[in-house]
Amino acid sequence: MNGLSPIGVAMGLLLVFAASRVQKFYRGLQMVSNVHGMRMLFSPMSLLGAILPTAWWNPGLGFTWVWRETNFHSYRREIISSVPFLLGSPMFYIGSLGMSRQLLMNERKISLEKPKGLLVGLLLWGESVVSANEDIWKKHRRIMMSAFTPTMYSLVLDETISVYREMVSAEGWLDQKEVVVDNFNRLPVKVTFTVIARCAFGLEMPWSAGTDRTASVEEGLTPGEALRIVCETTLTRLAVPRWAYKLPIPSLHRLDMVWNYLAKFMNDAVAAKREELAASDLRPEQQTGDVFTRLVAASDEGASLGLEDADIVGNMFALMFAGHETTANVLSATLTFLGIYQDAQEQALNEIVSVIGNDRLPTLDDLRKLPFLLSCFYECIRLFPSGVLLVRRTTQDINLTMERPSESTIHINKGTDVIVDMIGVHHNPYDFPDPDEFKPSRWQGVHEQDVSVFGFGPRACLGRKFTQTEALTFLVMFLRDWKVDVLLALGETKGDYMKRVKKNAHHTGFSFSIGSVDLKFIRRSV
Ligand code: HEM
Ligand SMILES: *[C@@H]1O[C@H](CO)[C@@H](O)[C@H](O)[C@H]1NC(C)=O
């Protein structure tokens, strides 16, 4: 009689579990001071929540895009909370310029941190300027910044011109009057990878190297392709336990091979650079040169000033991913939108021709005189923000003020994650009227420091000049040679095409991408 029945035990355990979840949930609501927002099973920032698709029962990684019109209660609110029942911790999401600035302009003063737990994908490769905090961040940032000089931007300009020419020739466009390109994005991705590899890392990276995603190392898998696969499979890599790679599952073997290949590629590059520096007469602190040289030299400066080996690879990976998918995505978007808006394309071309002419090569000075083209570029980052989620954790209690829904102060407890939702911020009609419209003119006359798409405050994008130099050079070269047009499906209008493009856009794990676009280029006869 007294014995516990298995069913009774199970019911008991279930009850305890349910009670613990209810308690977690209520504690979560307290932590976010009952601020309005989403209540869900799995936090979008938990591994499971991020992997599962965006659906009515799960926000997933994609919710900031898919639900952009309604997330902030149709933008009547500037901040919302997310409180999960089962997995993850409660968080805030910010969706206005005003609150993003308040948070990030003083981020050193209020000692915000980048939360390690939300950056595990990056940390697989080591600490970096993107992930580090406080004094360690300062050290990384100082070493990196020392290489972002006018000399580097000149190199970016020259290499972008070369890469454009290599692309046109290798793709067989030289003698074509018209080319049709399905899935155009693969080209900008290759352009930007080649440029960052050459300019930041001094790596020889010929355009002709293959882009066969299924190739093995022997068959010519390239570091660029491997990097792209690694970026796309980071969530899988985090989710799959080590032992699973020993199972007879070909797709996992392939994934493991690609990850190991990229790690080896980067470690070999570090070793080769170290040998090169050892043979040089200069002391480590006298080394100038590209980012990579400075990183390796800094690792020889001694522990307090320098970096660990893992930090070098961490920074290489961080720069390669921060510096290539981001720009590539916006280049695809810019050509697509100039294809949809022919009048804007005409205006951009006229500006280019009036500043540089029809065939002279652009200089850094010329690039500063193309405000309309630059505005088109900014506008496409606004529409498809590549720096998509800015994640922080408070290390002390803070107060933020908001204007909507009514003027008030919101208290945020120490240890809470606060995420700036760059899609929300940049589709907010209070800050960007007619947010769904492509309106380059909204950036005209905006001071460089106020261009919000690169983030805010001390940790804003380190590569802004790099990306602008690269993008403007590429667009100048491209638009002078080709009239860009979109490739409509049968019976499709340009409006439908734009809807299709927006439907295809998606989070890629680290960044945000416009996805696949089909374009047509018609040679301009000069
Ligand atoms: C369209 C292109 C780009 C966009 C939209 C963009 C956007 C951003 C944003 C929003 C941040 C702030 C992240 C945060 O506050 O959490 C950031 C940081 C950063 N970006 Fe970019 N970025 C772009 C291109 C690049 C390029 C080309 C490079 C390198 C060559 C680069 C390197 C970095 C680095 C290193 C950081 C971290 C800075 C720090 O934490 O101190 N970015 N970027
Ligand atoms: C936040 O505001 C409350 C009341 O308005 C105040 O008591 C508290 O000291 C403030 N906290 C901080 C960190 O400024």
Coordinates of C-alpha atoms and ligand atoms in Angstrom, one line a residue:
M1 CA 0.0 0.0 0.0
N2 CA 2.6 2.5 1.0
G3 CA 4.7 2.0 -2.2
L4 CA 5.2 4.9 -4.6
S5 CA 3.7 4.0 -8.0
P6 CA 5.8 5.0 -11.0
I7 CA 2.9 7.0 -12.3
G8 CA 2.7 8.9 -9.0
V9 CA 6.5 9.6 -9.1
A10 CA 6.2 10.8 -12.7
M11 CA 3.3 13.1 -11.9
G12 CA 5.2 14.4 -8.9
L13 CA 8.3 15.2 -10.9
L14 CA 6.2 16.8 -13.6
L15 CA 4.6 19.0 -11.0
V16 CA 7.9 20.0 -9.6
F17 CA 9.2 20.8 -13.0
A18 CA 6.1 22.8 -13.9
A19 CA 6.3 24.7 -10.7
S20 CA 10.0 25.5 -11.3
R21 CA 9.1 26.8 -14.8
V22 CA 6.3 28.9 -13.5
Q23 CA 8.6 30.3 -10.9
K24 CA 11.3 31.0 -13.5
F25 CA 8.7 32.7 -15.6
Y26 CA 7.5 35.0 -12.8
R27 CA 11.1 35.8 -11.8
G28 CA 11.7 36.6 -15.4
L29 CA 8.7 39.0 -15.5
Q30 CA 10.1 40.7 -12.4
M31 CA 13.6 41.0 -13.9
V32 CA 12.1 42.9 -16.9
S33 CA 9.9 45.0 -14.5
N34 CA 6.8 43.7 -16.4
V35 CA 7.7 45.7 -19.5
H36 CA 5.5 44.6 -22.4
G37 CA 6.8 42.1 -24.9
M38 CA 7.0 38.5 -26.0
R39 CA 6.4 35.5 -23.8
M40 CA 7.6 32.3 -25.4
L41 CA 8.9 28.8 -24.7
F42 CA 12.5 29.3 -25.8
S43 CA 14.4 32.5 -25.9
P44 CA 15.4 33.5 -29.5
M45 CA 18.9 33.8 -28.2
S46 CA 19.0 30.3 -26.8
L47 CA 20.6 27.7 -29.1
L48 CA 17.3 25.7 -29.5
G49 CA 15.2 28.9 -29.9
A50 CA 17.6 30.2 -32.5
I51 CA 17.7 26.9 -34.5
L52 CA 14.0 26.4 -34.6
P53 CA 12.2 28.4 -37.3
T54 CA 10.2 31.5 -36.7
A55 CA 6.6 30.5 -36.3
W56 CA 3.7 31.6 -34.1
W57 CA 4.9 29.5 -31.2
N58 CA 8.6 30.4 -31.6
P59 CA 10.2 33.7 -32.4
G60 CA 13.5 32.1 -33.5
L61 CA 16.5 34.1 -34.7
G62 CA 14.4 35.5 -37.6
F63 CA 11.7 37.3 -35.6
T64 CA 13.3 40.7 -35.8
W65 CA 12.9 40.6 -39.5
V66 CA 9.8 38.5 -40.1
W67 CA 7.7 40.3 -37.4
R68 CA 9.4 43.7 -37.9
E69 CA 6.1 45.6 -38.4
T70 CA 4.6 44.4 -35.1
N71 CA 7.4 43.5 -32.7
F72 CA 7.4 46.9 -31.0
H73 CA 3.6 47.0 -30.9
S74 CA 3.7 48.6 -34.3
Y75 CA 6.4 50.9 -33.0
R76 CA 4.2 52.5 -30.3
R77 CA 6.9 51.2 -27.9
E78 CA 10.6 51.8 -28.0
I79 CA 11.6 48.8 -25.9
I80 CA 10.0 45.4 -25.4
S81 CA 11.0 42.5 -23.2
S82 CA 11.2 38.8 -24.0
V83 CA 10.5 36.3 -21.2
P84 CA 10.9 32.6 -21.9
F85 CA 9.1 29.8 -20.0
L86 CA 11.5 26.9 -20.7
L87 CA 14.9 28.0 -22.0
G88 CA 17.1 31.1 -21.9
S89 CA 17.0 34.3 -19.8
P90 CA 14.7 37.3 -20.0
M91 CA 16.0 40.2 -22.1
F92 CA 15.2 43.6 -23.5
Y93 CA 15.0 44.5 -27.2
I94 CA 15.4 48.2 -28.1
G95 CA 13.8 49.5 -31.3
S96 CA 14.5 53.3 -31.4
L97 CA 17.4 55.5 -32.2
G98 CA 17.0 57.5 -29.0
M99 CA 17.2 54.6 -26.7
S100 CA 20.0 52.9 -28.7
R101 CA 22.1 56.1 -28.4
Q102 CA 21.4 56.4 -24.7
L103 CA 22.5 52.9 -24.1
L104 CA 25.6 52.7 -26.3
M105 CA 27.0 56.3 -26.3
N106 CA 27.9 55.9 -22.6
E107 CA 28.6 52.2 -22.7
R108 CA 32.1 52.6 -21.2
K109 CA 30.8 54.9 -18.4
I110 CA 28.0 52.4 -17.4
S111 CA 30.4 49.5 -18.0
L112 CA 28.3 47.5 -20.4
E113 CA 29.6 44.1 -21.4
K114 CA 29.3 42.0 -24.5
P115 CA 27.8 38.8 -22.9
K116 CA 30.0 35.8 -23.6
G117 CA 27.0 33.5 -23.6
L118 CA 25.6 35.2 -26.6
L119 CA 28.9 35.3 -28.5
V120 CA 29.8 31.6 -28.2
G121 CA 29.9 31.2 -32.0
L122 CA 32.6 33.8 -32.2
L123 CA 34.5 32.6 -29.2
L124 CA 34.9 29.2 -30.8
W125 CA 37.8 30.9 -32.5
G126 CA 39.3 32.9 -29.6
E127 CA 38.8 36.3 -28.1
S128 CA 38.7 39.2 -30.4
V129 CA 38.0 42.9 -30.6
V130 CA 34.3 42.0 -31.3
S131 CA 33.9 39.9 -28.2
A132 CA 36.3 41.3 -25.6
N133 CA 35.4 43.6 -22.7
E134 CA 37.0 46.4 -20.8
D135 CA 40.8 46.6 -20.8
I136 CA 41.2 43.6 -23.0
W137 CA 38.9 45.1 -25.6
K138 CA 40.9 48.3 -25.4
K139 CA 44.1 46.4 -26.2
H140 CA 42.5 44.6 -29.1
R141 CA 40.9 47.8 -30.5
R142 CA 44.2 49.7 -30.2
I143 CA 46.2 47.1 -32.1
M144 CA 43.5 46.8 -34.8
M145 CA 43.0 50.5 -35.2
S146 CA 46.7 51.1 -35.7
A147 CA 46.4 49.3 -39.1
F148 CA 43.2 51.1 -40.3
T149 CA 45.2 54.0 -41.9
P150 CA 45.0 55.9 -45.2
T151 CA 47.6 53.5 -46.5
M152 CA 45.2 50.7 -46.0
Y153 CA 42.3 52.5 -47.6
S154 CA 44.5 53.2 -50.6
L155 CA 45.2 49.5 -50.8
V156 CA 41.5 48.7 -50.5
L157 CA 40.8 51.0 -53.4
D158 CA 43.5 49.5 -55.6
E159 CA 42.6 45.9 -54.7
T160 CA 38.9 46.5 -55.3
I161 CA 39.6 47.8 -58.8
S162 CA 41.8 44.7 -59.5
V163 CA 39.2 42.3 -58.1
Y164 CA 36.4 43.9 -60.1
R165 CA 38.5 43.4 -63.3
E166 CA 39.4 39.9 -62.4
M167 CA 35.7 39.1 -61.8
V168 CA 34.6 40.6 -65.1
S169 CA 37.3 38.6 -66.9
A170 CA 36.9 35.3 -65.1
E171 CA 33.1 35.4 -65.4
G172 CA 33.5 35.7 -69.1
W173 CA 31.8 39.1 -69.3
L174 CA 34.5 40.9 -71.3
D175 CA 33.0 40.5 -74.7
Q176 CA 29.4 40.3 -73.6
K177 CA 26.8 43.0 -74.3
E178 CA 24.4 41.7 -71.7
V179 CA 24.8 39.2 -68.9
V180 CA 22.2 37.5 -66.8
V181 CA 23.3 36.4 -63.3
D182 CA 21.2 34.1 -61.2
N183 CA 22.0 34.2 -57.5
F184 CA 24.2 37.3 -58.0
N185 CA 25.2 37.4 -54.3
R186 CA 27.9 34.8 -54.7
L187 CA 29.9 37.4 -56.6
P188 CA 30.0 40.3 -54.1
V189 CA 30.7 37.7 -51.4
K190 CA 33.8 36.6 -53.3
V191 CA 34.8 40.2 -54.0
T192 CA 34.7 41.2 -50.4
F193 CA 36.4 38.1 -49.2
T194 CA 39.2 38.6 -51.7
V195 CA 39.6 42.3 -50.7
I196 CA 39.7 41.7 -47.0
A197 CA 42.1 38.7 -47.4
R198 CA 44.5 40.8 -49.5
C199 CA 44.2 44.1 -47.6
A200 CA 44.0 43.0 -44.0
F201 CA 45.9 39.8 -44.1
G202 CA 48.2 40.2 -47.1
L203 CA 47.1 36.8 -48.4
E204 CA 47.4 36.0 -52.0
M205 CA 43.9 35.2 -53.0
P206 CA 43.4 34.8 -56.8
W207 CA 39.9 35.3 -58.0
S208 CA 40.2 32.2 -60.1
A209 CA 40.2 30.0 -57.0
G210 CA 37.1 27.9 -57.1
T211 CA 33.8 28.4 -55.4
D212 CA 32.7 24.8 -55.4
R213 CA 31.0 24.4 -52.1
T214 CA 31.1 20.6 -52.3
A215 CA 34.8 20.4 -53.2
S216 CA 37.2 18.6 -50.9
V217 CA 40.5 20.3 -49.9
E218 CA 42.3 18.3 -52.6
E219 CA 39.8 19.4 -55.2
G220 CA 40.3 23.1 -54.4
L221 CA 38.0 24.0 -51.5
T222 CA 39.0 27.7 -50.9
P223 CA 39.4 29.4 -47.5
G224 CA 36.7 31.9 -48.6
E225 CA 34.3 29.1 -49.3
A226 CA 35.3 27.4 -46.0
L227 CA 34.7 30.6 -44.1
R228 CA 31.3 31.0 -45.6
I229 CA 30.3 27.5 -44.7
V230 CA 31.7 27.9 -41.2
C231 CA 29.7 31.1 -40.7
E232 CA 26.5 29.4 -41.9
T233 CA 27.0 26.2 -39.8
T234 CA 28.0 27.8 -36.5
L235 CA 24.7 27.0 -34.8
T236 CA 25.0 23.4 -35.9
R237 CA 28.6 23.3 -34.7
L238 CA 27.5 24.5 -31.3
A239 CA 24.6 22.1 -31.1
V240 CA 26.3 18.9 -32.2
P241 CA 28.5 17.2 -29.5
R242 CA 32.1 16.2 -30.4
W243 CA 31.5 12.5 -30.4
A244 CA 28.8 12.8 -33.0
Y245 CA 31.4 13.5 -35.7
K246 CA 32.6 9.9 -35.2
L247 CA 29.2 8.6 -36.4
P248 CA 28.8 7.5 -40.0
I249 CA 27.0 10.6 -41.1
P250 CA 28.6 12.1 -44.2
S251 CA 27.2 15.6 -43.8
L252 CA 28.8 15.8 -40.3
H253 CA 32.1 14.5 -41.6
R254 CA 32.1 17.1 -44.3
L255 CA 31.3 19.9 -41.8
D256 CA 34.1 18.7 -39.5
M257 CA 36.5 18.6 -42.4
V258 CA 35.6 22.2 -43.4
W259 CA 36.0 23.5 -39.9
N260 CA 39.3 21.8 -39.4
Y261 CA 40.5 23.0 -42.8
L262 CA 39.7 26.7 -41.9
A263 CA 41.4 26.3 -38.5
K264 CA 44.5 24.9 -40.1
F265 CA 44.5 27.6 -42.8
M266 CA 44.5 30.3 -40.1
N267 CA 47.1 28.6 -37.9
D268 CA 49.4 28.1 -40.8
A269 CA 49.1 31.7 -41.8
V270 CA 50.0 32.8 -38.2
A271 CA 53.0 30.4 -38.3
A272 CA 54.2 31.8 -41.6
K273 CA 53.8 35.4 -40.5
R274 CA 55.7 34.7 -37.3
E275 CA 58.6 33.3 -39.3
E276 CA 58.6 36.2 -41.6
L277 CA 58.7 38.6 -38.7
A278 CA 61.5 36.6 -37.0
A279 CA 63.6 37.1 -40.1
S280 CA 63.0 40.9 -40.1
D281 CA 65.4 43.4 -38.4
L282 CA 62.6 45.4 -36.8
R283 CA 61.5 44.9 -33.2
P284 CA 57.8 43.8 -32.8
E285 CA 56.6 47.2 -31.8
Q286 CA 58.2 48.8 -34.8
Q287 CA 56.3 46.6 -37.2
T288 CA 53.8 48.5 -39.4
G289 CA 52.0 46.8 -42.2
D290 CA 48.6 45.2 -42.4
V291 CA 46.3 44.1 -39.6
F292 CA 47.7 40.7 -39.6
T293 CA 51.3 41.7 -39.3
R294 CA 50.4 43.9 -36.3
L295 CA 48.4 41.2 -34.6
V296 CA 51.3 38.7 -34.9
A297 CA 53.8 41.4 -33.9
A298 CA 51.7 42.3 -30.9
S299 CA 51.7 38.7 -29.8
D300 CA 55.5 38.9 -29.6
E301 CA 55.5 42.0 -27.5
G302 CA 55.0 40.2 -24.2
A303 CA 52.0 39.1 -22.3
S304 CA 50.8 42.4 -20.8
L305 CA 50.8 44.3 -24.1
G306 CA 50.4 41.5 -26.5
L307 CA 47.9 38.9 -27.6
E308 CA 47.8 35.1 -27.2
D309 CA 47.9 33.0 -30.3
A310 CA 44.2 32.1 -29.8
D311 CA 43.5 35.9 -29.9
I312 CA 45.2 36.2 -33.2
V313 CA 43.0 33.6 -34.8
G314 CA 40.0 35.0 -32.9
N315 CA 40.6 38.4 -34.5
M316 CA 41.3 37.0 -37.9
F317 CA 38.1 35.2 -37.8
A318 CA 36.2 38.2 -36.4
L319 CA 37.6 40.5 -39.1
M320 CA 37.0 38.1 -41.9
F321 CA 33.4 37.5 -41.0
A322 CA 32.7 41.1 -39.9
G323 CA 34.4 42.4 -42.9
H324 CA 33.0 40.4 -45.7
E325 CA 29.4 39.1 -45.5
T326 CA 28.4 42.5 -44.2
T327 CA 29.7 44.5 -47.1
A328 CA 28.7 41.8 -49.7
N329 CA 25.2 41.8 -48.5
V330 CA 24.9 45.5 -48.9
L331 CA 26.5 45.5 -52.3
S332 CA 24.0 43.0 -53.5
A333 CA 21.2 45.1 -52.0
T334 CA 22.5 48.3 -53.5
L335 CA 22.7 46.9 -57.1
T336 CA 19.3 45.3 -56.7
F337 CA 17.6 48.6 -55.5
L338 CA 19.4 50.6 -58.2
G339 CA 18.0 48.0 -60.6
I340 CA 14.5 48.6 -59.2
Y341 CA 14.8 52.4 -59.1
Q342 CA 16.3 53.3 -62.5
D343 CA 16.0 57.0 -61.7
A344 CA 18.3 56.6 -58.7
Q345 CA 20.7 54.6 -60.8
E346 CA 20.8 57.4 -63.4
Q347 CA 21.4 60.0 -60.7
A348 CA 24.2 57.9 -59.2
L349 CA 25.8 57.5 -62.6
N350 CA 25.6 61.2 -63.4
E351 CA 27.3 62.0 -60.1
I352 CA 30.1 59.5 -60.8
V353 CA 30.6 60.8 -64.4
S354 CA 30.6 64.4 -63.3
V355 CA 33.2 63.8 -60.5
I356 CA 35.4 61.1 -62.1
G357 CA 34.5 61.0 -65.8
N358 CA 33.9 58.0 -67.9
D359 CA 37.2 56.1 -67.7
R360 CA 39.6 57.6 -65.2
L361 CA 40.2 55.3 -62.2
P362 CA 38.7 56.7 -58.9
T363 CA 41.0 58.1 -56.1
L364 CA 40.2 58.3 -52.4
D365 CA 39.6 61.9 -52.9
D366 CA 37.0 61.3 -55.6
L367 CA 35.1 58.9 -53.3
R368 CA 34.6 61.7 -50.8
K369 CA 32.6 63.6 -53.5
L370 CA 29.9 61.0 -54.1
P371 CA 27.2 61.9 -51.5
F372 CA 24.3 60.4 -53.5
L373 CA 26.0 57.1 -54.2
L374 CA 27.0 56.9 -50.5
S375 CA 23.4 57.7 -49.5
C376 CA 22.2 54.8 -51.7
F377 CA 24.7 52.5 -49.9
Y378 CA 23.5 53.7 -46.4
E379 CA 19.9 53.3 -47.4
C380 CA 20.5 49.7 -48.3
I381 CA 22.2 49.1 -45.0
R382 CA 19.2 50.6 -43.3
L383 CA 16.8 48.3 -45.2
F384 CA 19.0 45.2 -44.6
P385 CA 21.2 46.0 -41.6
S386 CA 24.2 43.6 -41.7
G387 CA 25.2 44.5 -38.2
V388 CA 21.9 43.2 -37.1
L389 CA 21.8 42.5 -33.3
L390 CA 24.0 44.5 -30.9
V391 CA 24.1 42.5 -27.7
R392 CA 25.1 43.9 -24.3
R393 CA 24.8 43.0 -20.6
T394 CA 24.5 45.5 -17.8
T395 CA 27.0 45.2 -15.0
Q396 CA 25.2 47.6 -12.7
D397 CA 21.6 48.9 -12.4
I398 CA 20.8 51.5 -15.0
N399 CA 17.9 53.8 -15.9
L400 CA 16.9 54.6 -19.5
T401 CA 14.3 57.2 -20.5
M402 CA 11.8 56.7 -23.2
E403 CA 9.3 58.8 -25.0
R404 CA 7.0 56.2 -26.3
P405 CA 4.3 55.0 -25.4
S406 CA 4.7 57.8 -22.8
E407 CA 7.6 59.7 -21.3
S408 CA 9.0 57.6 -18.5
T409 CA 12.0 56.0 -17.0
I410 CA 12.8 52.3 -17.2
H411 CA 14.9 50.6 -14.7
I412 CA 17.2 47.8 -15.9
N413 CA 18.8 45.5 -13.3
K414 CA 22.4 44.6 -13.2
G415 CA 23.1 41.4 -15.2
T416 CA 20.3 41.8 -17.7
D417 CA 20.9 41.3 -21.5
V418 CA 19.8 44.2 -23.6
I419 CA 19.8 43.8 -27.4
V420 CA 19.6 46.7 -29.9
D421 CA 17.5 45.3 -32.7
M422 CA 19.0 47.2 -35.7
I423 CA 16.1 46.1 -38.0
G424 CA 13.6 47.5 -35.5
V425 CA 15.6 50.7 -35.0
H426 CA 15.9 51.2 -38.8
H427 CA 12.3 50.4 -39.7
N428 CA 10.8 52.6 -37.0
P429 CA 8.6 55.2 -38.7
Y430 CA 9.3 57.8 -35.9
D431 CA 13.0 57.8 -36.8
F432 CA 12.7 56.8 -40.5
P433 CA 9.4 58.0 -42.0
D434 CA 8.1 55.7 -44.7
P435 CA 10.5 53.0 -43.5
D436 CA 9.7 50.5 -46.3
E437 CA 10.5 53.0 -49.0
F438 CA 14.0 53.2 -50.6
K439 CA 14.8 56.9 -50.1
P440 CA 18.5 57.7 -50.3
S441 CA 17.7 61.3 -49.8
R442 CA 17.1 60.7 -46.1
W443 CA 20.9 60.4 -45.6
Q444 CA 21.7 63.6 -47.5
G445 CA 23.5 66.0 -45.1
V446 CA 23.5 63.5 -42.2
H447 CA 26.9 63.9 -40.4
E448 CA 29.1 60.8 -40.6
Q449 CA 29.0 60.4 -36.8
D450 CA 25.2 60.3 -37.0
V451 CA 25.0 57.4 -39.5
S452 CA 23.4 54.9 -37.2
V453 CA 23.8 51.8 -39.4
F454 CA 27.3 51.3 -38.1
G455 CA 26.3 51.3 -34.4
F456 CA 26.8 53.9 -31.7
G457 CA 29.5 55.0 -29.4
P458 CA 33.0 53.6 -28.6
R459 CA 32.2 50.2 -30.0
A460 CA 30.7 51.3 -33.3
C461 CA 32.0 49.7 -36.4
L462 CA 35.8 49.7 -36.8
G463 CA 35.5 49.0 -40.5
R464 CA 33.3 51.8 -41.6
K465 CA 35.9 53.6 -43.8
F466 CA 37.1 50.2 -45.1
T467 CA 33.6 49.2 -46.2
Q468 CA 32.8 52.6 -47.6
T469 CA 36.0 52.7 -49.7
E470 CA 35.4 49.2 -50.9
A471 CA 31.8 49.6 -51.7
L472 CA 32.1 53.0 -53.4
T473 CA 35.0 51.8 -55.5
F474 CA 33.1 48.7 -56.6
L475 CA 30.0 50.6 -57.4
V476 CA 31.8 53.3 -59.4
M477 CA 33.6 50.6 -61.5
F478 CA 30.4 48.6 -61.9
L479 CA 27.9 51.3 -62.7
R480 CA 30.1 53.0 -65.3
D481 CA 30.3 49.7 -67.2
W482 CA 26.9 48.2 -66.8
K483 CA 23.3 49.3 -66.6
V484 CA 21.8 47.2 -63.9
D485 CA 18.3 45.8 -64.2
V486 CA 16.3 43.3 -62.2
L487 CA 15.3 40.0 -63.7
L488 CA 11.5 39.8 -63.2
A489 CA 9.7 36.5 -63.2
L490 CA 6.9 36.0 -65.7
G491 CA 4.1 38.5 -65.0
E492 CA 5.9 40.0 -62.0
T493 CA 6.0 43.8 -61.4
K494 CA 8.9 45.6 -59.8
G495 CA 6.8 45.9 -56.7
D496 CA 6.3 42.1 -56.6
Y497 CA 10.0 41.6 -57.2
M498 CA 10.8 43.8 -54.2
K499 CA 8.3 41.9 -52.0
R500 CA 10.0 38.7 -53.1
V501 CA 13.4 40.0 -52.3
K502 CA 12.2 41.1 -48.8
K503 CA 10.7 37.8 -48.2
N504 CA 14.0 36.0 -49.0
A505 CA 16.1 38.2 -46.7
H506 CA 17.2 36.3 -43.6
H507 CA 19.5 36.1 -40.6
T508 CA 22.6 34.1 -41.3
G509 CA 23.7 33.3 -37.8
F510 CA 26.1 36.3 -37.4
S511 CA 24.7 38.7 -39.9
F512 CA 21.8 39.5 -42.1
S513 CA 21.5 38.8 -45.8
I514 CA 19.3 39.9 -48.7
G515 CA 19.5 36.4 -49.9
S516 CA 19.5 35.3 -53.5
V517 CA 18.8 38.0 -56.2
D518 CA 18.7 37.6 -60.0
L519 CA 20.1 40.5 -61.9
K520 CA 20.7 41.5 -65.5
F521 CA 23.6 43.8 -66.6
I522 CA 23.6 45.6 -70.0
R523 CA 26.9 47.0 -71.1
R524 CA 26.9 50.8 -71.4
S525 CA 28.4 52.0 -74.6
V526 CA 30.5 55.1 -74.0
Ligands
HEM1 C1 28.1 47.3 -44.5 C2 29.1 46.9 -43.8 C3 29.2 46.9 -42.3 C4 28.2 47.1 -41.4 C5 26.7 47.5 -41.6 C6 28.8 47.0 -40.1 C7 28.1 47.2 -38.9 C8 28.7 47.1 -37.6 C9 28.0 47.4 -36.4 C10 26.5 47.8 -36.3 C11 28.9 47.2 -35.4 C12 28.6 47.4 -33.9 C13 28.4 46.1 -33.2 C14 28.0 46.3 -31.7 O1 27.9 47.4 -31.3 O2 27.8 45.2 -31.1 C15 30.1 46.8 -36.0 C16 31.3 46.5 -35.3 C17 32.5 46.1 -35.9 N1 32.7 46.1 -37.2 FE1 31.5 46.5 -38.7 N2 30.1 46.7 -40.2 C18 30.4 46.6 -41.6 C19 31.6 46.3 -42.1 C20 32.8 46.1 -41.5 C21 34.1 45.8 -42.1 C22 34.4 45.8 -43.6 C23 34.9 45.5 -41.0 C24 36.4 45.2 -41.1 C25 37.2 45.5 -42.1 C26 34.2 45.6 -39.8 C27 34.7 45.4 -38.5 C28 34.0 45.6 -37.4 C29 34.6 45.4 -36.1 C30 36.0 44.9 -35.8 C31 33.6 45.7 -35.1 C32 33.7 45.6 -33.6 C33 34.2 46.9 -33.0 C34 34.4 46.8 -31.5 O3 33.6 46.1 -30.8 O4 35.2 47.6 -31.0 N3 32.9 46.0 -40.1 N4 30.0 46.8 -37.4
LIG2 C1 16.9 55.2 -11.2 O1 15.8 55.9 -10.9 C2 15.4 55.7 -9.5 C3 14.0 56.4 -9.3 O2 13.7 57.2 -10.4 C4 16.4 56.1 -8.5 O3 16.0 55.8 -7.2 C5 17.7 55.3 -8.8 O4 18.7 55.8 -8.0 C6 18.1 55.5 -10.3 N1 19.2 54.5 -10.5 C7 20.3 54.8 -11.2 C8 21.3 53.8 -11.4 O5 20.4 55.9 -11.8

